[in-house]
mmCIF file of C-alpha atoms in Angstrom:
data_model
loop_
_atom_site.group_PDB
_atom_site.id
_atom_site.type_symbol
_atom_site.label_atom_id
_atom_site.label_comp_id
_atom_site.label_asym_id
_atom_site.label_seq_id
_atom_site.Cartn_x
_atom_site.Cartn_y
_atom_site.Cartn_z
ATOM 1 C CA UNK O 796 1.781 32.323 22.856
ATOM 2 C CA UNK O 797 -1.879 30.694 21.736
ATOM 3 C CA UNK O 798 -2.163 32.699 18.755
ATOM 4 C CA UNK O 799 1.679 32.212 17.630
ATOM 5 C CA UNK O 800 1.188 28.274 17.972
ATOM 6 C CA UNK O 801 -2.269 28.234 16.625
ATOM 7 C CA UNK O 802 -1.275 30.041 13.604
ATOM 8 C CA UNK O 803 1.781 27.774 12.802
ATOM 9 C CA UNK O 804 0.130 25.110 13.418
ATOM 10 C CA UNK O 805 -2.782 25.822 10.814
ATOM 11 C CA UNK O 806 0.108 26.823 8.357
ATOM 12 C CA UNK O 807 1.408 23.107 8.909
ATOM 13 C CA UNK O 808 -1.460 21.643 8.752
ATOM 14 C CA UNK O 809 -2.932 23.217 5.369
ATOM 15 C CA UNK O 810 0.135 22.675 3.628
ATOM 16 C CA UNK O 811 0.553 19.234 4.958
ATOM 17 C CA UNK O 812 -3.249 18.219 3.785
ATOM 18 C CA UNK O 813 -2.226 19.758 0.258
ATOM 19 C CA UNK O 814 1.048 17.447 -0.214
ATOM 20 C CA UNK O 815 -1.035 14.558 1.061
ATOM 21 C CA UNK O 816 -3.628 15.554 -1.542
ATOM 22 C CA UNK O 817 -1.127 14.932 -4.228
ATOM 23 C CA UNK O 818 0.274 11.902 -2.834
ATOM 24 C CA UNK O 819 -2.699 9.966 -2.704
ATOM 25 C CA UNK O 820 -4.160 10.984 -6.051
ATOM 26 C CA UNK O 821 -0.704 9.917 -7.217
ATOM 27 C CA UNK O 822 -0.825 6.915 -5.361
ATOM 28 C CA UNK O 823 -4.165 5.691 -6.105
ATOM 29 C CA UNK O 824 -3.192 5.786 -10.044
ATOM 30 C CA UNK O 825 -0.474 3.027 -8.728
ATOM 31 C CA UNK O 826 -2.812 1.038 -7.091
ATOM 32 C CA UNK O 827 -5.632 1.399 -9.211
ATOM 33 C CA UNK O 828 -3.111 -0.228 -11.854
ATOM 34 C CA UNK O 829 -2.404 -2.812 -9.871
ATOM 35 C CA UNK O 830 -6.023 -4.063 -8.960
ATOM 36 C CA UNK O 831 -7.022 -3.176 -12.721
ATOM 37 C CA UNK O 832 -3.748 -6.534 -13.401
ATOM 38 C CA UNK O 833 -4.951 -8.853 -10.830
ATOM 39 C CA UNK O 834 -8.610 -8.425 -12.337
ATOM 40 C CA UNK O 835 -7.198 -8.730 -15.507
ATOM 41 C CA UNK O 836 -5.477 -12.300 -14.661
ATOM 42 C CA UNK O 837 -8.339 -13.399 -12.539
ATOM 43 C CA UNK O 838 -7.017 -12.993 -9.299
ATOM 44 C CA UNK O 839 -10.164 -10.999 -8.081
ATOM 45 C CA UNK O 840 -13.525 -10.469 -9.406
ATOM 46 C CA UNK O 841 -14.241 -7.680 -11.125
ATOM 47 C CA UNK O 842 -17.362 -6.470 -9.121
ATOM 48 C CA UNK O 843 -15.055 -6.121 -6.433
ATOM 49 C CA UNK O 844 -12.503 -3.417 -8.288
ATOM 50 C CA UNK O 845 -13.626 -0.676 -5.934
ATOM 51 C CA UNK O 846 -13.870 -2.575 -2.755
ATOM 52 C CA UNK O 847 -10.442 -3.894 -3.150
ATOM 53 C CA UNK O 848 -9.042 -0.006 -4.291
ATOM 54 C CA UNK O 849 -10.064 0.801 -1.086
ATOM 55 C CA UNK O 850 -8.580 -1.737 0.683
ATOM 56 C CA UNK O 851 -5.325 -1.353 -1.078
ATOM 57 C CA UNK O 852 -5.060 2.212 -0.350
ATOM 58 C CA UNK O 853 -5.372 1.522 3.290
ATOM 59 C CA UNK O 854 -3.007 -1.080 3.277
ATOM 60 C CA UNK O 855 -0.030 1.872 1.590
ATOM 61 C CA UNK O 856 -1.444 4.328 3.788
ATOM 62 C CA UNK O 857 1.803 3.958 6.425
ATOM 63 C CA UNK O 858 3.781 4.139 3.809
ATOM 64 C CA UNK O 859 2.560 7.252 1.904
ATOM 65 C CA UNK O 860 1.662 9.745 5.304
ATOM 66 C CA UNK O 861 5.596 9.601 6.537
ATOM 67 C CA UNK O 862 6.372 11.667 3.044
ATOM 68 C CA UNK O 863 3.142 13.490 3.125
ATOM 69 C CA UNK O 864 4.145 14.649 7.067
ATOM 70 C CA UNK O 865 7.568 15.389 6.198
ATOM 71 C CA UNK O 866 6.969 16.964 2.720
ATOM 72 C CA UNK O 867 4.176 19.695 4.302
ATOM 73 C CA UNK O 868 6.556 20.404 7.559
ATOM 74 C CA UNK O 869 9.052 21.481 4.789
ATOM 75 C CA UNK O 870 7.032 23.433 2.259
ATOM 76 C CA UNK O 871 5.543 25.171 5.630
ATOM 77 C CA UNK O 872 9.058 26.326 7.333
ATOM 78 C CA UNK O 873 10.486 26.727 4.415
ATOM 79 C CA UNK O 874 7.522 29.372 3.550
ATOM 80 C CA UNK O 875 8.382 31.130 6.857
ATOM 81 C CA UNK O 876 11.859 31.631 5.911
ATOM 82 C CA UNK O 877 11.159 32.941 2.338
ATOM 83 C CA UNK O 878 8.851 35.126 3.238
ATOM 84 C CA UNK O 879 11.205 36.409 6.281
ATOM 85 C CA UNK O 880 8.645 35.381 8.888
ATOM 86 C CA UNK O 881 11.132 33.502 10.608
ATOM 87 C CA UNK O 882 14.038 36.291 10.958
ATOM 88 C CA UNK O 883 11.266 38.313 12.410
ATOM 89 C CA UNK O 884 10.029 35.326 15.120
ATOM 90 C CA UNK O 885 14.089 34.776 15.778
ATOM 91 C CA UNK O 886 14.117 38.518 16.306
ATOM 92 C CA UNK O 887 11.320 38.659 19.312
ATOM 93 C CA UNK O 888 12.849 35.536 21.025
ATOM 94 C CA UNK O 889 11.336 32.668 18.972
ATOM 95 C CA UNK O 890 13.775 30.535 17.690
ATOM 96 C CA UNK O 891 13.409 27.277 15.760
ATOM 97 C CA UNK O 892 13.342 25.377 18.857
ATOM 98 C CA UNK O 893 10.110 27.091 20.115
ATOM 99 C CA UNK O 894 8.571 25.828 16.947
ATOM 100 C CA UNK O 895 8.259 22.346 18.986
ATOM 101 C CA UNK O 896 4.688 22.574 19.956
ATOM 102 C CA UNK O 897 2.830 23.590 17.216
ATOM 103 C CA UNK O 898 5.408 20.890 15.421
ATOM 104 C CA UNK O 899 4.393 18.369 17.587
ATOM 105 C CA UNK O 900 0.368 19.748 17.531
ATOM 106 C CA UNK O 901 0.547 18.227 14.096
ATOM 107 C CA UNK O 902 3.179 15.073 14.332
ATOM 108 C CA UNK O 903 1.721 13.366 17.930
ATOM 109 C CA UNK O 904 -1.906 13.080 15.714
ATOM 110 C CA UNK O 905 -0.148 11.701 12.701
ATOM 111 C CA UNK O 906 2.242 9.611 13.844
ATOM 112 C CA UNK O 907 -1.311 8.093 16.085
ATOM 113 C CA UNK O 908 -2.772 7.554 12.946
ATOM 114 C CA UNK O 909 0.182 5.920 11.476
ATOM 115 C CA UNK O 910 0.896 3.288 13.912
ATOM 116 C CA UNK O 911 -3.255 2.476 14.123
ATOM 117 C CA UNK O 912 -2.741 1.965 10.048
ATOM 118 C CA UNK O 913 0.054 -0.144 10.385
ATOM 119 C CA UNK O 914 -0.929 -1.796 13.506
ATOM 120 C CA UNK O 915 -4.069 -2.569 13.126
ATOM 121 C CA UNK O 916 -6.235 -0.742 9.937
ATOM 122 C CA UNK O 917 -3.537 -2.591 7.081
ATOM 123 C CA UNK O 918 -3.589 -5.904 8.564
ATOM 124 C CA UNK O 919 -7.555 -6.116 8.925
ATOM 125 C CA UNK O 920 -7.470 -4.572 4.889
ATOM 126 C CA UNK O 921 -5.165 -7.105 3.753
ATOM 127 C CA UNK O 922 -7.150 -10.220 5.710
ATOM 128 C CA UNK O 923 -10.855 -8.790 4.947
ATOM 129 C CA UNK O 924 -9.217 -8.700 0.992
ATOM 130 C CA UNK O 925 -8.560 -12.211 1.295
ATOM 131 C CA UNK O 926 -11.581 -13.465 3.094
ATOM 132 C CA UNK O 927 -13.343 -11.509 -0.001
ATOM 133 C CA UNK O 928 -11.924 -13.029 -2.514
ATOM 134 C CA UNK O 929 -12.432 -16.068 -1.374
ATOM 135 C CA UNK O 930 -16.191 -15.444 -0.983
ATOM 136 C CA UNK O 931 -16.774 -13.853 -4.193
ATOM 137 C CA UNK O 932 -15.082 -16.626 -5.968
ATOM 138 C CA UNK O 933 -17.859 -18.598 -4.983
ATOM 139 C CA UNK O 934 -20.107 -16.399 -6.850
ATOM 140 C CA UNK O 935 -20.865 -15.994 -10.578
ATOM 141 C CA UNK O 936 -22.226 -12.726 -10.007
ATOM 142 C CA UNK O 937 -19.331 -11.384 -7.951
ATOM 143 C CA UNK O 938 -17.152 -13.653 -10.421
ATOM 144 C CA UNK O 939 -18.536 -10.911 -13.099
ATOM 145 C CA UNK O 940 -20.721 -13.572 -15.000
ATOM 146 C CA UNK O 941 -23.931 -11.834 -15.734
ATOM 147 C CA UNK O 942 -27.504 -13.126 -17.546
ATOM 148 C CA UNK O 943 -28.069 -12.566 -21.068
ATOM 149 C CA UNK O 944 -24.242 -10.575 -21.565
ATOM 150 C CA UNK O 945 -21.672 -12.052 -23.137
ATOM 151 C CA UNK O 946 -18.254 -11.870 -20.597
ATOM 152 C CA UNK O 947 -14.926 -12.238 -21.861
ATOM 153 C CA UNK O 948 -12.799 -14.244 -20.117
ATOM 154 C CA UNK O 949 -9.039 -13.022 -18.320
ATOM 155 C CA UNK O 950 -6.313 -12.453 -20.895
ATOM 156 C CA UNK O 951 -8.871 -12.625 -23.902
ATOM 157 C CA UNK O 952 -8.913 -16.728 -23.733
ATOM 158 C CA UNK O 953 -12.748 -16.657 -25.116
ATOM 159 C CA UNK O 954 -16.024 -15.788 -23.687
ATOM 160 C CA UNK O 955 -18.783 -17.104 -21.328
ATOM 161 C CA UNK O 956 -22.982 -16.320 -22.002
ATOM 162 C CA UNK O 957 -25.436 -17.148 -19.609
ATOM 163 C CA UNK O 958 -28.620 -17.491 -20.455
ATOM 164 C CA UNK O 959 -30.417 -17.950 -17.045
ATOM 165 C CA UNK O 960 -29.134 -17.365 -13.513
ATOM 166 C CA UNK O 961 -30.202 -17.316 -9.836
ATOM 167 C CA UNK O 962 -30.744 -15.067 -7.537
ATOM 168 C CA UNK O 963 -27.478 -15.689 -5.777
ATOM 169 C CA UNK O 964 -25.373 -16.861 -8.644
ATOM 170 C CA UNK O 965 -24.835 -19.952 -7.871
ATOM 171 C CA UNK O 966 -27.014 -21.737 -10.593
ATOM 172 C CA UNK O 967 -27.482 -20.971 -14.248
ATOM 173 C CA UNK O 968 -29.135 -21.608 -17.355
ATOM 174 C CA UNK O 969 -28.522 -22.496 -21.318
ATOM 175 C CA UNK O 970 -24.744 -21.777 -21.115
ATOM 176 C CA UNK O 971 -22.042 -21.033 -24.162
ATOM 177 C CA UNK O 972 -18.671 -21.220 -23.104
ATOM 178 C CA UNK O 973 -15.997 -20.457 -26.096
ATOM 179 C CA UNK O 974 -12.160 -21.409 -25.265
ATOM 180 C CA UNK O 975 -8.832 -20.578 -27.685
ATOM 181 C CA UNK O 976 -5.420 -21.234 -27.183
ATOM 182 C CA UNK O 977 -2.701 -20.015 -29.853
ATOM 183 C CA UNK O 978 -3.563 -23.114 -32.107
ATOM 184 C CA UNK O 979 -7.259 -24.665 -31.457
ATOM 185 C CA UNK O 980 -10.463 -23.740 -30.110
ATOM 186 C CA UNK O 981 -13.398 -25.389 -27.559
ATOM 187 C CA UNK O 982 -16.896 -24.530 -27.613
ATOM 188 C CA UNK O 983 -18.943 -26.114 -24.918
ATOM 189 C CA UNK O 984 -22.890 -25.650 -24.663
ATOM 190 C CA UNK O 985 -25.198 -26.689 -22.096
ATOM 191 C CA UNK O 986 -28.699 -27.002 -20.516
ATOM 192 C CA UNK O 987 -27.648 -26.594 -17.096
ATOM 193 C CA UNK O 988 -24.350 -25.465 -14.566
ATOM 194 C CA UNK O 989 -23.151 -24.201 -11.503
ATOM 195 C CA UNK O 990 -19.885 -23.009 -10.136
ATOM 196 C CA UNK O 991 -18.138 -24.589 -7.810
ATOM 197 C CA UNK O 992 -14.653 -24.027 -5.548
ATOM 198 C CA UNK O 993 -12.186 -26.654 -5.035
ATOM 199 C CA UNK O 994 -10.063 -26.282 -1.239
ATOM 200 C CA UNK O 995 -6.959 -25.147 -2.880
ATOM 201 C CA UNK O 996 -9.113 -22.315 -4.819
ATOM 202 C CA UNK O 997 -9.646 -23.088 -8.123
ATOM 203 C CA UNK O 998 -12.871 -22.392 -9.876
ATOM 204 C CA UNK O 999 -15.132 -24.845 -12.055
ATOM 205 C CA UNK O 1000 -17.915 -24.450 -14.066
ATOM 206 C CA UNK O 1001 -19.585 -27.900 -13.810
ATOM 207 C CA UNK O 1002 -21.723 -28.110 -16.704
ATOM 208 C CA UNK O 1003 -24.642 -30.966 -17.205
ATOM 209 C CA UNK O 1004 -26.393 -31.946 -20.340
ATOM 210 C CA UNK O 1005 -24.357 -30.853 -23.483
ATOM 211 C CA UNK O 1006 -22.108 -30.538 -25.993
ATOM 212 C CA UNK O 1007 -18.602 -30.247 -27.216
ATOM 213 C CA UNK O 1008 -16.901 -29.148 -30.145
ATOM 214 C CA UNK O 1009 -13.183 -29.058 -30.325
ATOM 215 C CA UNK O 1010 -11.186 -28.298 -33.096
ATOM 216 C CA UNK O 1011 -8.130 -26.451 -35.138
ATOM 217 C CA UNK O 1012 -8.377 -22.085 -35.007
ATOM 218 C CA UNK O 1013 -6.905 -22.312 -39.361
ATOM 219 C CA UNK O 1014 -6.031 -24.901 -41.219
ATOM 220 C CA UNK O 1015 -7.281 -28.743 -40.988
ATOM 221 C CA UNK O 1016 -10.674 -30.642 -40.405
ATOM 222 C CA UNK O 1017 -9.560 -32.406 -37.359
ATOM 223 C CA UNK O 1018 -12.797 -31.639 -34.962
ATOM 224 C CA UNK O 1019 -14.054 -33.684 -32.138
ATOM 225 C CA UNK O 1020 -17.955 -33.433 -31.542
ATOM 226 C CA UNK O 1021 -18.835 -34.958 -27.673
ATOM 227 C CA UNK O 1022 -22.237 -35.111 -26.622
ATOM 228 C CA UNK O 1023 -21.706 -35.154 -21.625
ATOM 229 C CA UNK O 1024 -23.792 -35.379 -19.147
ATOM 230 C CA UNK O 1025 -21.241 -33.558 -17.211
ATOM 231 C CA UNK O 1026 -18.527 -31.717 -17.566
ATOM 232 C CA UNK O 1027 -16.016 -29.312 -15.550
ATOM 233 C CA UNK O 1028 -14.156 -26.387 -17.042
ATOM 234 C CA UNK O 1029 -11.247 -24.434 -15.353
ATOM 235 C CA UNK O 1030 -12.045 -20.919 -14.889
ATOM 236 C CA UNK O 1031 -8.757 -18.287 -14.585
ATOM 237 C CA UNK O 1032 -6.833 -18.744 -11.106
ATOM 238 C CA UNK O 1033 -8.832 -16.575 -8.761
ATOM 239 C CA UNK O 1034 -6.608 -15.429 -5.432
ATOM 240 C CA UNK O 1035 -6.584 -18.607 -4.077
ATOM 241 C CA UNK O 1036 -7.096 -19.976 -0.487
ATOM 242 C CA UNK O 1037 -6.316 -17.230 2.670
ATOM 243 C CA UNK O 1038 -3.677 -18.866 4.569
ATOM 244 C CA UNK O 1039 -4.593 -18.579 8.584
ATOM 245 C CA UNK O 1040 -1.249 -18.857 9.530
ATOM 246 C CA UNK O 1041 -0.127 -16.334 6.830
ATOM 247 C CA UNK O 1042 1.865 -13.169 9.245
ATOM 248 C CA UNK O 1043 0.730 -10.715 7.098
ATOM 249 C CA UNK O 1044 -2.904 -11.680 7.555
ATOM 250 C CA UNK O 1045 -2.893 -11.971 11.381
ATOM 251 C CA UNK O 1046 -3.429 -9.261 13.946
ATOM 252 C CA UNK O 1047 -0.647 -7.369 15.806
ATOM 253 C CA UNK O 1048 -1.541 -8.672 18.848
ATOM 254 C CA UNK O 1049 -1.569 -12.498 17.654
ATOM 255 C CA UNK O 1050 2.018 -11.884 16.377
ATOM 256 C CA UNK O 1051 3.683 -10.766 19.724
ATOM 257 C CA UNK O 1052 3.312 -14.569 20.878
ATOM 258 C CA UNK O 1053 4.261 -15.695 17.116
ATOM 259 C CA UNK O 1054 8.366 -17.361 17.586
ATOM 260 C CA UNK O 1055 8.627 -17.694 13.606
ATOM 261 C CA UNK O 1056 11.124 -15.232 12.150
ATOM 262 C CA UNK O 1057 8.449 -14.552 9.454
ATOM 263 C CA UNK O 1058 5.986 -13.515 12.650
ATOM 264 C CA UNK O 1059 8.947 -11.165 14.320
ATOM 265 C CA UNK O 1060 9.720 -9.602 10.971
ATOM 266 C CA UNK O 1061 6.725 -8.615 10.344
ATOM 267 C CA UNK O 1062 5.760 -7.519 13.386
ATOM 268 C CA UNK O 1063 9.082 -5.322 13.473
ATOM 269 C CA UNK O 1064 7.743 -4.128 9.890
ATOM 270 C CA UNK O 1065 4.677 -2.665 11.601
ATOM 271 C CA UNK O 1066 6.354 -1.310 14.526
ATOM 272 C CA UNK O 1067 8.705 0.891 12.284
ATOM 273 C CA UNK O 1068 6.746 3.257 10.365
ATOM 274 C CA UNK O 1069 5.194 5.249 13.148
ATOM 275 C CA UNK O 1070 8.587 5.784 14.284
ATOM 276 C CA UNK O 1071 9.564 6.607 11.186
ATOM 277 C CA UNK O 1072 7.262 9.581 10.684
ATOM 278 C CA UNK O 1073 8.361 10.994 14.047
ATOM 279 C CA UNK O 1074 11.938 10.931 12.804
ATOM 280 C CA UNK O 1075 11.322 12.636 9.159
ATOM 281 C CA UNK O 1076 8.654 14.865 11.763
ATOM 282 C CA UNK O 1077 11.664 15.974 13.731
ATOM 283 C CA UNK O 1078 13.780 16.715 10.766
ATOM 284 C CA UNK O 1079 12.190 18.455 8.163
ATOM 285 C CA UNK O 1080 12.676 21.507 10.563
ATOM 286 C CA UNK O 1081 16.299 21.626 10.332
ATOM 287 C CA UNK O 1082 16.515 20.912 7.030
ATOM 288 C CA UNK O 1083 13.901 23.115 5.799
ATOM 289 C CA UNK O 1084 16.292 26.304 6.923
ATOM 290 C CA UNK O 1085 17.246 28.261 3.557
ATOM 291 C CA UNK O 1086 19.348 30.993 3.753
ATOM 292 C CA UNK O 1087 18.150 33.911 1.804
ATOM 293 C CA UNK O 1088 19.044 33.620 -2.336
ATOM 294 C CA UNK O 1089 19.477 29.999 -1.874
ATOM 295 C CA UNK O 1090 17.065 27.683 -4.233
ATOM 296 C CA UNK O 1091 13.898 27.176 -2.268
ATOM 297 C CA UNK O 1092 13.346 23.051 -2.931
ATOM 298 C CA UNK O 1093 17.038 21.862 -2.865
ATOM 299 C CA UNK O 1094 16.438 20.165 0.292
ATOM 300 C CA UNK O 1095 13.275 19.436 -0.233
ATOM 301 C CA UNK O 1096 14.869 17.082 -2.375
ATOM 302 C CA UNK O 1097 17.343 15.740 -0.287
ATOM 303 C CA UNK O 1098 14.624 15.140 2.448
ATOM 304 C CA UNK O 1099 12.596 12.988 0.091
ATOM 305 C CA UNK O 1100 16.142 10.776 -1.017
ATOM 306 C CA UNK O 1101 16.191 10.428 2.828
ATOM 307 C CA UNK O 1102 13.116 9.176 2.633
ATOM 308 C CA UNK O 1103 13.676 6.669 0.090
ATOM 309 C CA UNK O 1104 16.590 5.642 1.405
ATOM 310 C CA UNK O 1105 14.574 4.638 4.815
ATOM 311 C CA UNK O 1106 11.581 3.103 3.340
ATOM 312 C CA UNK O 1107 13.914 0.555 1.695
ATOM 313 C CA UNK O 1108 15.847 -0.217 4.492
ATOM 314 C CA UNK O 1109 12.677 -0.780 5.677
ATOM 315 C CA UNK O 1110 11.418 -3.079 3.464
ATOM 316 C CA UNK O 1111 15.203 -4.812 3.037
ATOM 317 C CA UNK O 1112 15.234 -5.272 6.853
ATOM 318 C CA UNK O 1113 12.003 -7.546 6.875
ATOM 319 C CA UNK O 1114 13.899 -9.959 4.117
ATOM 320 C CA UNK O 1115 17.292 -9.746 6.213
ATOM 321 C CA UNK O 1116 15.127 -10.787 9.307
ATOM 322 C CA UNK O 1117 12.605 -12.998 7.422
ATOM 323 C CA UNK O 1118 16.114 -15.110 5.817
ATOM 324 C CA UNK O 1119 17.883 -15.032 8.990
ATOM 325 C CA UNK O 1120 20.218 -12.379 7.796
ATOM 326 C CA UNK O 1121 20.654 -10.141 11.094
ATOM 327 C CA UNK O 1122 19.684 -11.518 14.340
ATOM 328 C CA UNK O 1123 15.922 -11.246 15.479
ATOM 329 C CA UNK O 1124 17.313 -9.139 18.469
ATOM 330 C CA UNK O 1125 18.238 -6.838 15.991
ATOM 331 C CA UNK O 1126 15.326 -6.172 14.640
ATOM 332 C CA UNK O 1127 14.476 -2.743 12.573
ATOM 333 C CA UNK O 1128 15.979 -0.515 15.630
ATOM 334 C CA UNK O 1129 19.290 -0.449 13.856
ATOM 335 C CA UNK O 1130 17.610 1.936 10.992
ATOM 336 C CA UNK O 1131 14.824 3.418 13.496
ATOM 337 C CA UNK O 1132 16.773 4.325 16.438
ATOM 338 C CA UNK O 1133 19.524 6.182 14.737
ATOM 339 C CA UNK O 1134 16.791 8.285 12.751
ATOM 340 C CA UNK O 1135 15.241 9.444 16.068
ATOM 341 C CA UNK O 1136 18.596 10.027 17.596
ATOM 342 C CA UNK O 1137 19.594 12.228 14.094
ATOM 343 C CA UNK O 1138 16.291 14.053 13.966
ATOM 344 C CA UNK O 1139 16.442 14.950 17.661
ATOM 345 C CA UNK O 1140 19.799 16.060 17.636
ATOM 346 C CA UNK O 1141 19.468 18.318 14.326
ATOM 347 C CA UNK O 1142 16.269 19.599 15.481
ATOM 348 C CA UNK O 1143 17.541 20.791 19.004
ATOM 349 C CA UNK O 1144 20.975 22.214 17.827
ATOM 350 C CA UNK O 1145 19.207 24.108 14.596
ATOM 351 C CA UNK O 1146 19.773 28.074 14.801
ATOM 352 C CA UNK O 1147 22.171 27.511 17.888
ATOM 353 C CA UNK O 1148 25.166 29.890 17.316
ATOM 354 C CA UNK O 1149 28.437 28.467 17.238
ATOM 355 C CA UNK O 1150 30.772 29.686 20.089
ATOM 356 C CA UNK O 1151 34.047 31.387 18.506
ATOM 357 C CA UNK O 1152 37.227 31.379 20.708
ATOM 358 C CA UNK O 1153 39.055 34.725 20.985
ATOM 359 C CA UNK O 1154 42.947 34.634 20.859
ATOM 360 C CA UNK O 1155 44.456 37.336 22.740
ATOM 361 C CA UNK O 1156 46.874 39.547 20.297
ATOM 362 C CA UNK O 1157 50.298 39.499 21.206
#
């Protein structure tokens, strides 16, 4: 039946779009927080805030589609059955069972797109965020140091004003630099500076040819006036040095010859959402059955505590293997396996009537 299977399948599909709508405008709030902290603390440069969004999105994306799959399958069935759609397929021979294609129609491309975000699109986000971080530290521009503005520094610790700067940030011109900590204060001036990067990522402002004037924020007259030819402030921790051995920054592929336990969990950890989503797939059918008078999102709620429940066994699992908790062997198929084996079964026995015995009357 084309038209049966083409219809369900664009009724799973809209409604499936529309949760994952909502997810990711919810979501992105989350991670927009998030980047919005680390630029607040210095860990990335603020002319990167919407670069790095992007990246960070991609890097939750396996996380967030297994609800968004499950969520739509249920809102869809459960649509059919409130609006007595599905009494009428059972009637002409369609049972829940021959819902399996256009099901499937919608889970096979998903659960694709899944495992390519966790196998491959998250690790290349979290590595390219890394390798850009690293780059832009080198870079007053990217560092959000601009000519002629004054910049305030992370956490409110003072302010920085550049007079003069080149073309690719690197080199600059009559700079003020004003420091405070909760009792005194540094101003440093000078003719000249550039930025520079040590190997274990911390940022300096070498400064040539000036002064500076250190002293108490209140009370007291105790100020120190030093006239340097050169001089090296600490800016705010940037995000540091990317780690090349780091198994969250290497590829999938690199990781399959990887013997650490830190290598096999997280490879396991990318393996399991795919998996995952074809397991919540399979049984938001079943458990999107409502029997008529019966409140229409009560298992939509239970569906998405089953889903919470399995994204943190998830997460718990890459410790447990990471510490040597379970056995490498092991791995995540302890929490994946049984899922499948669950959803299969309660998909295939849904709507199957239940045999009752006859007892002859004596």
């Amino acid at each position: 039946m084309p038209k049966l299977d083409s219809y369900l399948f664009r009724e799973f599909a809209q409604a499936t779009f529309a949760v994952l709508v909502v997810l990711m405008v919810v979501s992105l709030g989350g991670v927009f927080a998030d980047v919005l902290g680390d630029i607040a603390r210095g860990r990335v440069p603020a002319g990167m805030m919407l670069s790095q969004l992007g990246l960070q999105v991609l890097n939750y994306l396996p996380l967030i589609l297994p609800l968004g799959l499950m969520l739509g399958l249920l809102l869809a069935v459960g649509r059919l059955y409130r609006d007595s759609e599905m009494p009428v397929l059972t009637a002409t021979g369609v049972g829940p069972r021959r819902l399996l294609r256009p099901v499937l129609m919608l889970v096979v491309p998903m659960v694709t797109f899944i495992g390519l975000c966790s196998l491959w699109l998250g690790p290349w986000a979290r590595d390219y965020s890394k390798r850009m971080i690293e780059q832009g530290s080198r870079s007053l521009l990217i560092a959000g140091l601009e000519a002629g503005r004054f910049v305030e520094l992370p956490g409110g610790r003072g302010v920085v004003y550049v007079g003069g700067m080149s073309n690719d940030g690197t080199q600059m011109a009559r700079v003020f630099v004003y420091q405070q900590d909760e009792e005194r204060m540094d101003v440093t001036t000078s003719a000249t500076g550039r930025l520079t990067v040590e190997d274990s990522g911390e940022r300096y402002l070498t400064l040539d040819d000036g002064f500076r004037v250190e002293g108490p924020q209140r009370d007291g007259l105790d100020f120190r006036l030093m006239r340097f030819a050169s001089n090296e402030l600490l800016l705010p921790e940037a995000g540091g040095s990317r780690d090349e051995t780091d198994p969250e920054l290497q590829p999938t592929l690199a990781l399959l010859g990887d013997e650490r336990r830190e290598a096999r969990a997280e490879l396991h950890f990318r393996l399991a959402p795919p998996l995952l989503a074809l397991a919540f797939g399979l049984l938001a059918v079943p458990l999107a059955r409502s029997p008529p008078r019966q409140a229409r999102y009560g298992r939509t709620m239970l569906a998405f505590l089953g889903y919470f429940v399995g994204i943190n066994l998830m997460l718990l699992g890459q410790d447990w293997l990471a510490e040597g908790t379970i056995p490498i062997a092991l791995g995540l198929w302890w929490l994946v396996l049984p899922l499948l084996a669950l959803g299969a079964w309660m998909y295939f026995t849904d709507g199957r009537v239940r045999r009752t015995r006859w007892r002859r009357p004596r």
